[in-house]
C-alpha atoms as a PDB file:
ATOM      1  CA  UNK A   1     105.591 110.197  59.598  1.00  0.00           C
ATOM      2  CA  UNK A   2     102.197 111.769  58.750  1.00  0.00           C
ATOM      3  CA  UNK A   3     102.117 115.346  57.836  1.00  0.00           C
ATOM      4  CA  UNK A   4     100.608 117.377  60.961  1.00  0.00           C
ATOM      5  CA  UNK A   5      98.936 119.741  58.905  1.00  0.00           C
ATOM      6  CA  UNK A   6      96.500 117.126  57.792  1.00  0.00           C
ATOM      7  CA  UNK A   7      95.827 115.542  60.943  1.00  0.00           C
ATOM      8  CA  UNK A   8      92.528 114.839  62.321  1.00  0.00           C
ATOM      9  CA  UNK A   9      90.585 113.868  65.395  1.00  0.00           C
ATOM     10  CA  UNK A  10      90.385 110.199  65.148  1.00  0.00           C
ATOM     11  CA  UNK A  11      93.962 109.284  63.563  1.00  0.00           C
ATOM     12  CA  UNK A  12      95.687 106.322  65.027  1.00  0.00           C
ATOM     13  CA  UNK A  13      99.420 105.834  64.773  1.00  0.00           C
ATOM     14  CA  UNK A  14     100.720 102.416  63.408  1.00  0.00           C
ATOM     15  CA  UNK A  15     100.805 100.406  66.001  1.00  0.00           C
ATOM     16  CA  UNK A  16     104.152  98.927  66.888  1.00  0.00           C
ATOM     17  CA  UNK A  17     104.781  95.572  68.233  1.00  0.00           C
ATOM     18  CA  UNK A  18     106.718  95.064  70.662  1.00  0.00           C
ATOM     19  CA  UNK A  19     108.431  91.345  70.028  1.00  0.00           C
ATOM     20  CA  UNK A  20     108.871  88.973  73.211  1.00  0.00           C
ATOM     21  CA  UNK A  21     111.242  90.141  75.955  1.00  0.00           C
ATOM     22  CA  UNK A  22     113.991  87.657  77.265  1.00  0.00           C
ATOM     23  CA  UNK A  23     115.928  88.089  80.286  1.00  0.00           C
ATOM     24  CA  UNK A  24     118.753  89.284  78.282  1.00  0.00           C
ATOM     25  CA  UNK A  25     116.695  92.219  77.798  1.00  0.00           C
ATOM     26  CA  UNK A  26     116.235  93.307  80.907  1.00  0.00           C
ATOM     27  CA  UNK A  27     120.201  93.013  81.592  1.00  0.00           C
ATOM     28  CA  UNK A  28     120.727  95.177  78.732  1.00  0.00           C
ATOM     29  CA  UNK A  29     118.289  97.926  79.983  1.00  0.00           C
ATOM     30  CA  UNK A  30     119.431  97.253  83.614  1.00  0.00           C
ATOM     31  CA  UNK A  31     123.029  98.751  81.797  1.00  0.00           C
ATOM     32  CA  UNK A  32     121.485 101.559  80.831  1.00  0.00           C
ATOM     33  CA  UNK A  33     118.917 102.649  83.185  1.00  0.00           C
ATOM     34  CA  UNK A  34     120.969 101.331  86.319  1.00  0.00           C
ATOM     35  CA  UNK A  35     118.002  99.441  87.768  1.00  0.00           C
ATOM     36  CA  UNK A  36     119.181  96.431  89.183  1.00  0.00           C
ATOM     37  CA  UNK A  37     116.404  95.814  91.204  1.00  0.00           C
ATOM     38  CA  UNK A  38     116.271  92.236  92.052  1.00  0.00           C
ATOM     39  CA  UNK A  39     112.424  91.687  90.595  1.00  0.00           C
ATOM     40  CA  UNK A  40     113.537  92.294  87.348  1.00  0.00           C
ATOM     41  CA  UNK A  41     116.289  89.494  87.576  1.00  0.00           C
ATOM     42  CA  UNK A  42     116.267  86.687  90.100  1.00  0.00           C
ATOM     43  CA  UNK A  43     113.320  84.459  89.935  1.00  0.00           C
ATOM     44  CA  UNK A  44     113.718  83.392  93.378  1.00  0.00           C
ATOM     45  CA  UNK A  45     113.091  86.676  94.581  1.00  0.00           C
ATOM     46  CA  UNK A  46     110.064  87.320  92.448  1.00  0.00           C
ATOM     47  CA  UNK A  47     108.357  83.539  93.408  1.00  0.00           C
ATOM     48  CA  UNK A  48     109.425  85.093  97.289  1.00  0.00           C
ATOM     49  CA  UNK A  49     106.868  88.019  96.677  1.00  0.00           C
ATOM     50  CA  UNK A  50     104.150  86.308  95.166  1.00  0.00           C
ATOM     51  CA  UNK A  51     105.223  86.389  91.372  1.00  0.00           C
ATOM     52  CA  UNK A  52     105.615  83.579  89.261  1.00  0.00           C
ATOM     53  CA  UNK A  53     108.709  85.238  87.413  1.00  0.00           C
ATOM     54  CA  UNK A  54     110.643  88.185  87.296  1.00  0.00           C
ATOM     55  CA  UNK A  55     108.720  90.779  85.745  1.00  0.00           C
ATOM     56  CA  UNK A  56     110.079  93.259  82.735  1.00  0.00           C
ATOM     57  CA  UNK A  57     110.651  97.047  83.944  1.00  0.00           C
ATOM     58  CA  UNK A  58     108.000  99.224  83.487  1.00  0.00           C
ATOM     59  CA  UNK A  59     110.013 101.926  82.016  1.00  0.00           C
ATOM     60  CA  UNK A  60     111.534  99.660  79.078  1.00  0.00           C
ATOM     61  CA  UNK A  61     107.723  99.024  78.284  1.00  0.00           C
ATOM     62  CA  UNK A  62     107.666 102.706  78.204  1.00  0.00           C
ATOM     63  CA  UNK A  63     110.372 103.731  75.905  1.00  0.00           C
ATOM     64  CA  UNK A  64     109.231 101.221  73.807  1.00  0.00           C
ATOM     65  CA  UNK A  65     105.419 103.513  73.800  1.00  0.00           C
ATOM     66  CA  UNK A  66     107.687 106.725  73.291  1.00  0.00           C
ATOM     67  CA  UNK A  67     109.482 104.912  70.360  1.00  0.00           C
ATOM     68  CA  UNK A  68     106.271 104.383  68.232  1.00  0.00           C
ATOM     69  CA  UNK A  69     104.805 107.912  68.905  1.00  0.00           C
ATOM     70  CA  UNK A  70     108.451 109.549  67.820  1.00  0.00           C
ATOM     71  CA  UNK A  71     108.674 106.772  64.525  1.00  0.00           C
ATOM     72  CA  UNK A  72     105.242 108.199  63.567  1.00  0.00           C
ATOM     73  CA  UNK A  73     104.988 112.034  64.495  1.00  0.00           C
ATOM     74  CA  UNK A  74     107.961 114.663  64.510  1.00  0.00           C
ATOM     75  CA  UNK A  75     109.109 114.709  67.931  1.00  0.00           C
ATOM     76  CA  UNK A  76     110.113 118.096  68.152  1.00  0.00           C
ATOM     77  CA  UNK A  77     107.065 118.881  68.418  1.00  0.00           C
ATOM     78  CA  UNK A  78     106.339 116.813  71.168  1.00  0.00           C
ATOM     79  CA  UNK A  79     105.764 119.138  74.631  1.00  0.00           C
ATOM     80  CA  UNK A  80     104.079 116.551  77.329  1.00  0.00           C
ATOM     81  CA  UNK A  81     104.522 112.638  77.518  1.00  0.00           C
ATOM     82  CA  UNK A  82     102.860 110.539  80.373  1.00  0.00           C
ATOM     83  CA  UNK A  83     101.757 107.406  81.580  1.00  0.00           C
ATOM     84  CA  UNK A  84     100.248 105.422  83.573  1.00  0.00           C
ATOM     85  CA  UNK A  85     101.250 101.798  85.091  1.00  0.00           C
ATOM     86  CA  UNK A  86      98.516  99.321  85.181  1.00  0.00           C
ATOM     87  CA  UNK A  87      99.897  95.746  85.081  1.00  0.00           C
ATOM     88  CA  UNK A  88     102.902  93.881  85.077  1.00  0.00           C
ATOM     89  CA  UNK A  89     104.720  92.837  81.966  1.00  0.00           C
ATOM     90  CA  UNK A  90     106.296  89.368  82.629  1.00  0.00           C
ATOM     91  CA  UNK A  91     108.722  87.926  80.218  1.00  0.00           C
ATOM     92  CA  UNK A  92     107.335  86.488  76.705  1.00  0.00           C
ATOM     93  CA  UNK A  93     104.752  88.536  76.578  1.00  0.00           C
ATOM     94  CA  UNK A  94     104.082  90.007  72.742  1.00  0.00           C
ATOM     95  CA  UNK A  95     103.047  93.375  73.465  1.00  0.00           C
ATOM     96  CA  UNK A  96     101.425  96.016  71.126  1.00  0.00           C
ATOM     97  CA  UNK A  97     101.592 100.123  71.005  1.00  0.00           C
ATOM     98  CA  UNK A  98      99.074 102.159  69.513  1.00  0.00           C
ATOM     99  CA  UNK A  99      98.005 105.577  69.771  1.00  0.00           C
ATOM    100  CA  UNK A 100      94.969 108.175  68.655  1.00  0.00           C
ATOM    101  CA  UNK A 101      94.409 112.120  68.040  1.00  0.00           C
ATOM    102  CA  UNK A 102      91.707 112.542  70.603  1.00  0.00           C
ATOM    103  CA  UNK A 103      91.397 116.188  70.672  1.00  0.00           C
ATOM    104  CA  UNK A 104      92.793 119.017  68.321  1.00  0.00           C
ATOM    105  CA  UNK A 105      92.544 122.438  69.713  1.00  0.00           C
ATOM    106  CA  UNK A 106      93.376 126.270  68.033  1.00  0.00           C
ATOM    107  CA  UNK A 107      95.772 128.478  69.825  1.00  0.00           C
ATOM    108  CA  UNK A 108      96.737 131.683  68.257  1.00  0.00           C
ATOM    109  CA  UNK A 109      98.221 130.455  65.116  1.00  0.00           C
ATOM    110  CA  UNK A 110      99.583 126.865  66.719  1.00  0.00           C
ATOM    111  CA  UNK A 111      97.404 123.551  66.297  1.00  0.00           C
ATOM    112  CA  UNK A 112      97.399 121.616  70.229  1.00  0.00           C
ATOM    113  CA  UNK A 113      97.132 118.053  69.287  1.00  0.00           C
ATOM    114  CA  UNK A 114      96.214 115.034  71.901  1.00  0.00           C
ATOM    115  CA  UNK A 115      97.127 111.766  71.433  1.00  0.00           C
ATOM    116  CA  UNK A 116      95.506 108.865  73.896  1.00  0.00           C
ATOM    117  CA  UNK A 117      98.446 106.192  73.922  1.00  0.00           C
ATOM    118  CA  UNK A 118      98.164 102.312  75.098  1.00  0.00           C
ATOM    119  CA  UNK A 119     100.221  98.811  75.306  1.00  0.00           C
ATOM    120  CA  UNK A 120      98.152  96.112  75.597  1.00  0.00           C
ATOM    121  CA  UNK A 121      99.536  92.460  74.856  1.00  0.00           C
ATOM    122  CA  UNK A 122      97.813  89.824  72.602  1.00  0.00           C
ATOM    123  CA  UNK A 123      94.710  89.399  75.628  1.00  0.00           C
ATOM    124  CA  UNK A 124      94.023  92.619  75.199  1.00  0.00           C
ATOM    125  CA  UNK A 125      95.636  93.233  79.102  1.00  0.00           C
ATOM    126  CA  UNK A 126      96.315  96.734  79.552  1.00  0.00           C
ATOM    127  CA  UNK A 127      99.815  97.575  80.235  1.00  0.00           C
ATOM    128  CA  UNK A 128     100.146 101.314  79.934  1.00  0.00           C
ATOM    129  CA  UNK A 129      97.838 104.097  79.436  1.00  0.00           C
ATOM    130  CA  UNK A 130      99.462 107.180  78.231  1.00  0.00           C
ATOM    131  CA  UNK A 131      99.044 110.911  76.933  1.00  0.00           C
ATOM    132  CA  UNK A 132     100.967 112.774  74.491  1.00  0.00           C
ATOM    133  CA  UNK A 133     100.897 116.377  73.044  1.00  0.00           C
ATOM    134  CA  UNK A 134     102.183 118.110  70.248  1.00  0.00           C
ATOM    135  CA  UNK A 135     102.550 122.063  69.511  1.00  0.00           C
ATOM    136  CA  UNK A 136     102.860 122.910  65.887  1.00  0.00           C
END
């Protein structure tokens, strides 16, 4: 984690790479999240709506964003965390999470800092386009 005192406009976070996701993936978050919806898990039904396989849940993808912002920053400092859907993740895909300080702002004694977020995979597709701020 960097110190937040020394932070500037500009910093990026280390990206994170988000390795291949399998089926058995998608089970496992299924588990957790309770989305069973069949897109995520029966081919058939995906090739039925137009989709050449099932497609990985847009929320994994985005835990997976809040993972590398809380591995590089101290979360409890972390007061707003958004994003935006803007393509499908199908399985296999190698995906990557990065983030910048865009803005840094003076309130009172605290320091408001603004991180742009993204996923992209190795084509440089976006996947997610976030926000995040931090209080200190």
């Amino acid at each position: 984690m960097f110190d937040m005192s020394n932070i500037f406009v500009g910093y990026e976070i280390p990206e994170v790479v988000i390795e291949p996701l399998q089926q058995q993936d998608l089970i496992k978050y299924a588990k957790v999240s309770g989305d069973y919806n069949p897109i995520h898990f029966d081919k058939n039904f995906a090739n039925n709506i137009g989709l050449d396989n099932v497609i990985v849940h847009g929320m994994l993808i985005m835990a997976h964003l809040g993972k590398s912002i809380a591995n590089s920053i101290t979360i409890s400092y972390l007061k707003h965390f958004s994003v935006q859907f803007s393509s499908i993740t199908t399985l296999g895909e190698k995906l990557i999470c990065s983030g910048q300080v865009v803005k840094i702002e003076k309130d009172k004694e605290k320091k408001i800092i603004t991180l742009n977020l993204k996923v992209l995979n190795l084509s440089n597709d976006v996947k997610i386009l976030g926000k995040a701020i931090f209080i200190t």
